[in-house]
Amino acid sequence: MTKLIMVLLLMAVVMSTAAQAASIYAGKAKAAEVCSQCHGVRATSSDAPFPPLAGRDEEYLKMALKQYRDKTRISDIMNNIAGSLTDRDINNIANYYSRLSK
Amino acid sequence: MKKIIIKLNQTILVGVAGLFLLAGNVQAKSDIQKVYENNCASCHGSDHGGYLAPALNSETLKGRSPTALRTLIMTGSFETLMPPFYGRLKDAEIREMVKHLQSTAKQDNPPWTIKDMKASLKVYIKDESTLPSKPTYQIDSMDDLIGVAARGKYGRGKGSKAIFINSKTHKIVGEIETGTAAHIIDFDPANERWAYVKTDTAEVFKVDLYSMKAVRSIKTGFNGPALGVSRDGKYLMAGSFVPHNAIILNSDLEPLKLLELEGVDPDGKKVSSDSGMIIGTPFADIFAIALENAGQVWVVDLKEGFPITKIKNVGRHLHDAFLTHKGQKLMIASYDDSVVIAIDLKTRKIIKKLKAGCVPHVGGGAAVKVNGRTLGFGTNFGTCDNNTVVSVWDLDKMEVVKQIPVSGGTESPAAHANAPYVAVDIITKDRRARTIQLIDKKTLEVVKTLDVGGHAYFPEYSADGKFLYVSAGYAGDEVVVYDSHSLKKVASVQMESPAGIFSRGRVKYMTRGLSPDEME
């Protein structure tokens, strides 16, 4: 019985981490859909007015996206784009871009 | 008298003021047209008639919501080459552009005469004898060079380059800035040191591959990718969509003869035509040029006066082609009647029209020898009527062997005598665009699908056949290299919006897939 509870508990722990962990693959897909058109994958165009995102600090990326979404940081285009992102999207995207080498 | 003078002065004043007003209007109009020319025209056409991208004029944009158009310009269009102009153009400019496009008719062909061309010739290195006598970088053979047309995100600017890679080390050995998107790279078959690059705005650059420097450039028109080099390397021919002409140049890029592309189409109508493919051949001292809208192929003899033989009623909308039989036979795609036409360049007559898929676009073509047969491979843009295939023909018997089902429209096939697969790029605009499909040469069936990422297109084998290069185009910004047998990814080369890939090996095997030793 104790064994079974232990196993169940363990499973619960594993499952909850899985649910919270940001997915680099989901981040890649979302970035391709939403971000890379302007910010590029590893680098943005040498002529583009957009900052590159590859290799940036994960926490910073999350914070910036949430600020754009909440409109505490103002940019007409980013407020619109970030407005469509969920917390999970933001975690995934930040996870993906922060781990890409420049 | 005094009164009159005063009156006169007033008249002059009013007149002058009027002139200023007029000048103001003209100025405003030409300003937005300039913005169009500098940002849009290289893809949408200098005449607003469309080129790589849709036509933008009062007719094509009739009834479209200005707000939607403004958003499209700001954010760009996903799964196409259209970049976001947010931050590059001012909001006021974007708004004015929408108004301008919706009120401007397709323009007449702007003139670009032989005189204009001569005046546009730029010489970067005057004395070619000052150039190094061998490559200034490590390379076993110049055939190992692979050139990539990097478009640059905006189709112009610092990201627009011809990039040359050593296909044994997968390292960049040279970069030539081209100002606007590079489209075609052709190598001189007679002298390994020269290559020619053509941009979407019809500039031709002569490139010294030993020093990796541009030597000269000339503007041959406003838009159009067609470029050919003669077998002796002495002549080039460049053709335009805007305006409707083609120019024969010498290897110093000096214009020799201008051809106005006019002809009678298969319906009997006299038309002025875009320039389709232009090709030089190891078979003879000639160029073949396709008149897209007139449905004609012209064969130009490279001798005194450049006489022309016109082959008429070839097809309804001719585009690109490839060579076979030591360059004697030309296989040319016709968009609108879904055929590929075999032409004998010796007799200068049509041999046969072969069934292709929907909207054939052979993109340089491929030919392989299997079990004693020479098989030609043709890609097809279209996906209509479930007829989504890559066409295979027996090039000796000139008959259809198979229409191989593939997962979407295709643009360009790659093959090599030493590689087991014919690679085709799926271009259908959804997730399939990320993929390349591989056809087994022997079974003529798709045996593998590679997920390259980005918008994967223009596969090309290295000259030794060991590696398969693929552009992960826009949204990918890298060229991905695979081992051509194991299909394992072996390298990635970063660049902005890579498109066409051109191996120097092509001049040896003429058409990709044929043996470099036999040149068949």
Coordinates of C-alpha atoms in Angstrom, one line a residue, chain B residues 105-465:
Chain B
A105 CA -2.7 51.6 -63.3
K106 CA -0.2 49.0 -64.5
Q107 CA 2.5 51.2 -66.2
D108 CA 3.7 50.9 -69.8
N109 CA 7.0 49.3 -70.2
P110 CA 9.5 51.9 -69.1
P111 CA 12.3 52.4 -71.7
W112 CA 15.7 51.0 -71.0
T113 CA 17.8 51.4 -74.1
I114 CA 21.3 50.1 -75.0
K115 CA 22.5 53.6 -74.2
D116 CA 21.0 53.5 -70.7
M117 CA 22.7 50.1 -70.2
K118 CA 26.1 51.4 -71.4
A119 CA 25.8 54.3 -69.0
S120 CA 25.1 51.9 -66.1
L121 CA 28.3 49.9 -66.6
K122 CA 30.4 50.1 -63.4
V123 CA 34.0 49.0 -63.4
Y124 CA 35.2 48.0 -59.9
I125 CA 38.5 46.5 -61.0
K126 CA 39.8 48.0 -64.2
D127 CA 42.9 45.9 -64.9
E128 CA 42.0 42.2 -64.6
S129 CA 45.7 41.3 -64.8
T130 CA 46.1 42.7 -61.3
L131 CA 43.9 39.9 -60.0
P132 CA 45.5 36.8 -58.3
S133 CA 46.4 33.9 -60.6
K134 CA 44.9 31.3 -58.3
P135 CA 42.3 31.1 -55.6
T136 CA 43.1 33.1 -52.5
Y137 CA 41.5 30.5 -50.2
Q138 CA 41.9 26.7 -49.8
I139 CA 40.0 24.7 -52.3
D140 CA 40.8 21.4 -54.0
S141 CA 38.9 22.1 -57.2
M142 CA 36.9 25.2 -58.3
D143 CA 34.1 22.7 -59.1
D144 CA 33.6 22.3 -55.4
L145 CA 32.2 25.8 -55.2
I146 CA 28.6 26.2 -54.5
G147 CA 27.0 29.6 -55.0
V148 CA 23.9 30.6 -53.1
A149 CA 21.7 33.5 -54.0
A150 CA 21.0 35.1 -50.6
R151 CA 18.0 37.4 -51.2
G152 CA 18.2 39.4 -48.0
K153 CA 15.1 39.8 -46.0
Y154 CA 13.9 42.9 -47.8
G155 CA 15.1 41.7 -51.2
R156 CA 17.8 44.5 -51.0
G157 CA 20.3 45.9 -48.7
K158 CA 23.3 44.5 -46.8
G159 CA 21.8 41.0 -46.6
S160 CA 21.5 40.7 -50.4
K161 CA 24.6 38.7 -51.6
A162 CA 25.9 36.0 -53.7
I163 CA 27.6 33.7 -51.2
F164 CA 30.1 31.1 -52.2
I165 CA 30.7 27.9 -50.2
N166 CA 33.4 25.2 -50.4
S167 CA 31.2 22.2 -50.6
K168 CA 33.8 19.9 -49.0
T169 CA 34.3 22.0 -45.8
H170 CA 30.8 23.7 -45.9
K171 CA 32.5 27.0 -45.1
I172 CA 31.9 30.3 -46.8
V173 CA 34.8 31.3 -48.9
G174 CA 33.5 34.5 -50.4
E175 CA 30.6 37.0 -50.4
I176 CA 29.6 39.5 -53.1
E177 CA 27.2 42.2 -52.1
T178 CA 24.7 42.7 -54.8
G179 CA 22.5 45.6 -53.5
T180 CA 19.3 43.9 -54.4
A181 CA 18.3 40.2 -54.2
A182 CA 20.7 37.9 -56.1
H183 CA 18.6 35.5 -58.2
I184 CA 20.8 33.5 -60.7
I185 CA 24.5 32.5 -60.6
D186 CA 26.0 31.3 -63.8
F187 CA 29.6 30.0 -64.1
D188 CA 31.8 30.5 -67.1
P189 CA 32.3 27.0 -68.7
A190 CA 35.6 28.0 -70.3
N191 CA 37.4 29.8 -67.5
E192 CA 36.9 28.6 -64.0
R193 CA 37.6 32.0 -62.4
W194 CA 34.5 33.8 -63.6
A195 CA 31.0 33.7 -62.5
Y196 CA 28.0 36.0 -63.3
V197 CA 25.3 36.9 -60.9
K198 CA 22.0 38.4 -61.9
T199 CA 19.8 40.3 -59.4
D200 CA 16.0 40.7 -59.4
T201 CA 16.5 44.3 -60.5
A202 CA 18.4 43.0 -63.6
E203 CA 21.9 44.0 -62.7
V204 CA 24.6 41.5 -63.9
F205 CA 27.7 41.3 -61.8
K206 CA 30.9 39.7 -63.2
V207 CA 32.6 38.0 -60.3
D208 CA 36.3 36.9 -60.0
L209 CA 36.0 33.7 -58.0
Y210 CA 39.8 33.6 -57.3
S211 CA 39.7 36.8 -55.3
M212 CA 36.0 36.7 -54.6
K213 CA 35.5 40.2 -55.9
A214 CA 33.0 41.9 -58.2
V215 CA 34.9 43.1 -61.2
R216 CA 32.1 44.9 -63.1
S217 CA 28.3 45.3 -63.2
I218 CA 25.7 46.5 -65.6
K219 CA 22.0 47.2 -65.3
T220 CA 20.3 45.3 -68.1
G221 CA 16.7 46.2 -67.3
F222 CA 14.3 46.7 -64.4
N223 CA 13.2 43.1 -63.5
G224 CA 14.0 39.7 -64.8
P225 CA 16.1 36.7 -63.9
A226 CA 17.1 35.3 -67.3
L227 CA 20.9 34.9 -67.9
G228 CA 23.0 32.6 -70.0
V229 CA 26.7 32.2 -70.7
S230 CA 28.0 30.9 -74.1
R231 CA 30.1 27.7 -74.1
D232 CA 33.3 29.7 -74.9
G233 CA 32.6 32.2 -72.1
K234 CA 32.8 35.1 -74.6
Y235 CA 29.2 36.1 -74.6
L236 CA 26.4 36.6 -72.1
M237 CA 22.7 37.1 -72.7
A238 CA 20.4 38.7 -70.2
G239 CA 16.6 39.0 -70.6
S240 CA 14.0 41.1 -68.8
F241 CA 10.4 41.0 -67.8
V242 CA 10.5 44.8 -67.6
P243 CA 11.1 46.0 -70.2
H244 CA 10.5 43.3 -72.8
N245 CA 13.9 42.9 -74.2
A246 CA 17.1 40.8 -74.0
I247 CA 20.7 42.0 -74.5
I248 CA 23.8 40.2 -75.7
L249 CA 26.9 41.3 -73.8
N250 CA 30.6 40.4 -74.2
S251 CA 32.5 39.1 -71.2
D252 CA 33.4 42.7 -70.2
L253 CA 29.7 43.3 -69.9
E254 CA 29.6 45.6 -72.9
P255 CA 26.2 45.5 -74.7
L256 CA 26.5 44.3 -78.2
K257 CA 22.9 43.7 -79.5
L258 CA 19.5 44.4 -78.1
L259 CA 16.6 42.1 -79.0
E260 CA 13.0 43.4 -78.7
L261 CA 10.9 40.5 -77.6
E262 CA 7.9 40.6 -79.8
G263 CA 6.1 37.8 -81.6
V264 CA 2.8 36.2 -82.7
D265 CA 1.4 34.0 -80.0
P266 CA -0.3 30.6 -80.7
D267 CA -3.7 32.5 -80.9
G268 CA -2.3 34.6 -83.7
K269 CA -2.1 37.8 -81.6
K270 CA 1.0 40.0 -81.9
V271 CA 2.4 40.3 -78.4
S272 CA 5.3 41.9 -76.6
S273 CA 6.8 39.3 -74.3
D274 CA 8.6 38.7 -71.0
S275 CA 11.9 37.0 -71.4
G276 CA 11.8 33.4 -70.2
M277 CA 14.9 31.3 -69.7
I278 CA 18.1 32.0 -71.6
I279 CA 20.5 29.1 -72.0
G280 CA 24.0 28.6 -73.6
T281 CA 24.8 25.0 -74.6
P282 CA 28.0 22.9 -75.0
F283 CA 26.5 21.8 -78.3
A284 CA 27.0 25.0 -80.3
D285 CA 27.9 28.7 -80.3
I286 CA 24.3 29.7 -79.7
F287 CA 21.8 31.0 -77.1
A288 CA 18.3 29.8 -76.8
I289 CA 15.8 32.2 -75.3
A290 CA 12.1 31.6 -74.5
L291 CA 9.5 34.3 -75.2
E292 CA 7.1 33.6 -72.4
N293 CA 3.9 35.2 -73.7
A294 CA 4.6 34.7 -77.4
G295 CA 5.2 31.0 -77.0
Q296 CA 8.3 31.1 -79.1
V297 CA 11.9 29.9 -78.7
W298 CA 14.5 31.9 -80.5
V299 CA 17.9 30.5 -81.3
V300 CA 20.6 33.2 -81.6
D301 CA 23.8 32.4 -83.5
L302 CA 26.8 33.9 -81.9
K303 CA 28.3 35.3 -85.1
E304 CA 28.4 38.5 -87.1
G305 CA 25.0 40.2 -86.8
F306 CA 23.7 37.6 -84.3
P307 CA 21.1 36.1 -86.7
I308 CA 17.9 34.7 -85.1
T309 CA 16.0 31.5 -85.9
K310 CA 12.4 31.7 -84.5
I311 CA 10.7 28.5 -83.5
K312 CA 7.0 29.3 -83.3
N313 CA 3.9 27.8 -81.5
V314 CA 6.1 26.0 -79.0
G315 CA 3.6 26.5 -76.1
R316 CA 1.3 28.9 -74.4
H317 CA 3.4 30.2 -71.6
L318 CA 7.1 29.2 -71.8
H319 CA 9.3 29.5 -68.8
D320 CA 12.4 27.4 -68.0
A321 CA 14.3 24.6 -69.6
F322 CA 17.1 22.1 -69.4
L323 CA 19.5 20.4 -71.9
T324 CA 20.1 16.8 -72.9
H325 CA 22.0 14.8 -75.6
K326 CA 25.2 16.8 -75.3
G327 CA 23.2 20.0 -75.3
Q328 CA 21.6 19.3 -78.7
K329 CA 18.1 18.9 -77.2
L330 CA 16.2 21.4 -75.1
M331 CA 13.4 20.5 -72.8
I332 CA 11.2 23.6 -72.2
A333 CA 8.3 23.9 -69.8
S334 CA 5.1 25.6 -70.8
Y335 CA 3.0 26.7 -67.8
D336 CA -0.5 27.0 -69.3
D337 CA -0.8 23.8 -71.4
S338 CA 1.0 21.6 -68.9
V339 CA 3.5 20.2 -71.3
V340 CA 7.3 20.1 -71.6
I341 CA 8.4 20.5 -75.2
A342 CA 11.5 18.8 -76.6
I343 CA 13.3 21.0 -79.2
D344 CA 16.2 19.9 -81.4
L345 CA 18.7 22.8 -81.5
K346 CA 20.3 21.4 -84.6
T347 CA 17.3 21.3 -86.8
R348 CA 15.7 24.0 -84.8
K349 CA 12.4 22.2 -84.8
I350 CA 10.0 20.8 -82.2
I351 CA 10.6 17.1 -81.6
K352 CA 7.6 16.4 -79.4
K353 CA 5.4 17.8 -76.7
L354 CA 5.5 15.6 -73.5
K355 CA 2.8 15.6 -70.9
A356 CA 3.9 17.1 -67.6
G357 CA 2.0 17.8 -64.3
C358 CA 0.2 20.9 -63.5
V359 CA 2.0 24.2 -64.3
P360 CA 5.4 22.6 -65.1
H361 CA 8.4 24.5 -63.8
V362 CA 11.5 22.4 -64.5
G363 CA 13.8 24.7 -62.5
G364 CA 17.1 23.7 -64.2
G365 CA 15.8 20.1 -64.6
A366 CA 17.6 16.8 -63.8
A367 CA 18.5 13.8 -65.9
V368 CA 19.9 10.5 -64.7
K369 CA 21.0 7.3 -66.4
V370 CA 19.2 4.2 -65.0
N371 CA 19.4 0.7 -66.6
G372 CA 20.6 2.1 -69.9
R373 CA 17.8 4.7 -70.1
T374 CA 18.3 8.4 -69.7
L375 CA 15.5 9.7 -67.6
G376 CA 14.6 13.4 -67.4
F377 CA 12.8 14.8 -64.2
G378 CA 10.5 17.8 -64.3
T379 CA 9.0 19.5 -61.3
N380 CA 5.5 21.1 -61.4
F381 CA 4.4 24.3 -59.5
G382 CA 0.7 23.3 -59.6
T383 CA -1.4 21.0 -57.5
C384 CA -4.6 21.1 -59.6
D385 CA -7.0 18.1 -60.0
N386 CA -5.0 15.9 -57.6
N387 CA -2.4 15.9 -60.3
T388 CA 0.5 16.6 -58.0
V389 CA 3.4 14.9 -59.5
V390 CA 7.0 15.0 -60.6
S391 CA 7.2 14.0 -64.3
V392 CA 9.7 11.5 -65.6
W393 CA 10.5 11.1 -69.3
D394 CA 12.6 8.8 -71.3
L395 CA 14.8 11.4 -73.1
D396 CA 15.9 9.0 -75.9
K397 CA 12.5 7.8 -76.9
M398 CA 10.9 11.2 -75.8
E399 CA 8.0 9.6 -74.0
V400 CA 6.5 9.8 -70.6
V401 CA 7.7 7.1 -68.2
K402 CA 5.9 8.0 -65.0
Q403 CA 4.1 10.8 -63.2
I404 CA 5.4 10.3 -59.6
P405 CA 2.9 11.4 -56.9
V406 CA 4.5 13.9 -54.5
S407 CA 3.0 15.7 -51.5
G408 CA 2.7 19.2 -53.1
G409 CA 3.8 21.6 -55.8
T410 CA 7.5 21.4 -56.7
E411 CA 9.9 23.9 -58.1
S412 CA 13.4 22.4 -58.7
P413 CA 14.8 18.9 -58.9
A414 CA 18.4 18.0 -57.9
A415 CA 20.2 14.9 -59.0
H416 CA 23.8 13.6 -59.2
A417 CA 25.4 10.7 -61.0
N418 CA 26.8 9.5 -57.6
A419 CA 23.8 10.2 -55.4
P420 CA 21.0 7.6 -55.1
Y421 CA 18.1 10.1 -54.9
V422 CA 16.5 12.8 -57.0
A423 CA 15.5 15.6 -54.5
V424 CA 12.5 17.8 -55.1
D425 CA 11.4 20.8 -53.1
I426 CA 7.7 20.9 -51.9
I427 CA 6.6 24.5 -52.1
T428 CA 2.9 24.2 -51.3
K429 CA 2.4 27.0 -48.8
D430 CA 1.7 25.2 -45.5
R431 CA 3.9 23.0 -43.3
R432 CA 4.8 21.0 -46.4
A433 CA 6.9 23.9 -47.6
R434 CA 9.4 22.9 -44.9
T435 CA 10.1 19.6 -46.7
I436 CA 12.2 18.1 -49.4
Q437 CA 11.1 14.7 -50.9
L438 CA 13.6 12.2 -52.2
I439 CA 12.8 10.0 -55.2
D440 CA 14.7 6.7 -55.6
K441 CA 16.3 6.7 -59.0
K442 CA 15.6 3.0 -59.6
T443 CA 12.1 2.5 -58.2
L444 CA 10.9 6.1 -59.2
E445 CA 9.1 6.4 -55.9
V446 CA 9.3 8.9 -53.1
V447 CA 11.2 7.0 -50.4
K448 CA 11.9 9.7 -47.9
T449 CA 10.8 13.2 -46.8
L450 CA 13.3 15.5 -45.1
D451 CA 11.9 18.2 -42.7
V452 CA 14.4 21.0 -43.3
G453 CA 12.5 23.8 -41.7
G454 CA 11.9 27.3 -42.9
H455 CA 10.6 27.4 -46.5
A456 CA 12.9 24.7 -47.9
Y457 CA 13.7 25.0 -51.6
F458 CA 16.3 24.7 -54.3
P459 CA 18.1 21.5 -53.5
E460 CA 21.5 21.0 -55.1
Y461 CA 24.2 18.4 -54.9
S462 CA 27.9 19.2 -54.4
A463 CA 30.1 18.5 -57.5
D464 CA 31.3 15.1 -56.0
G465 CA 27.7 14.1 -55.2

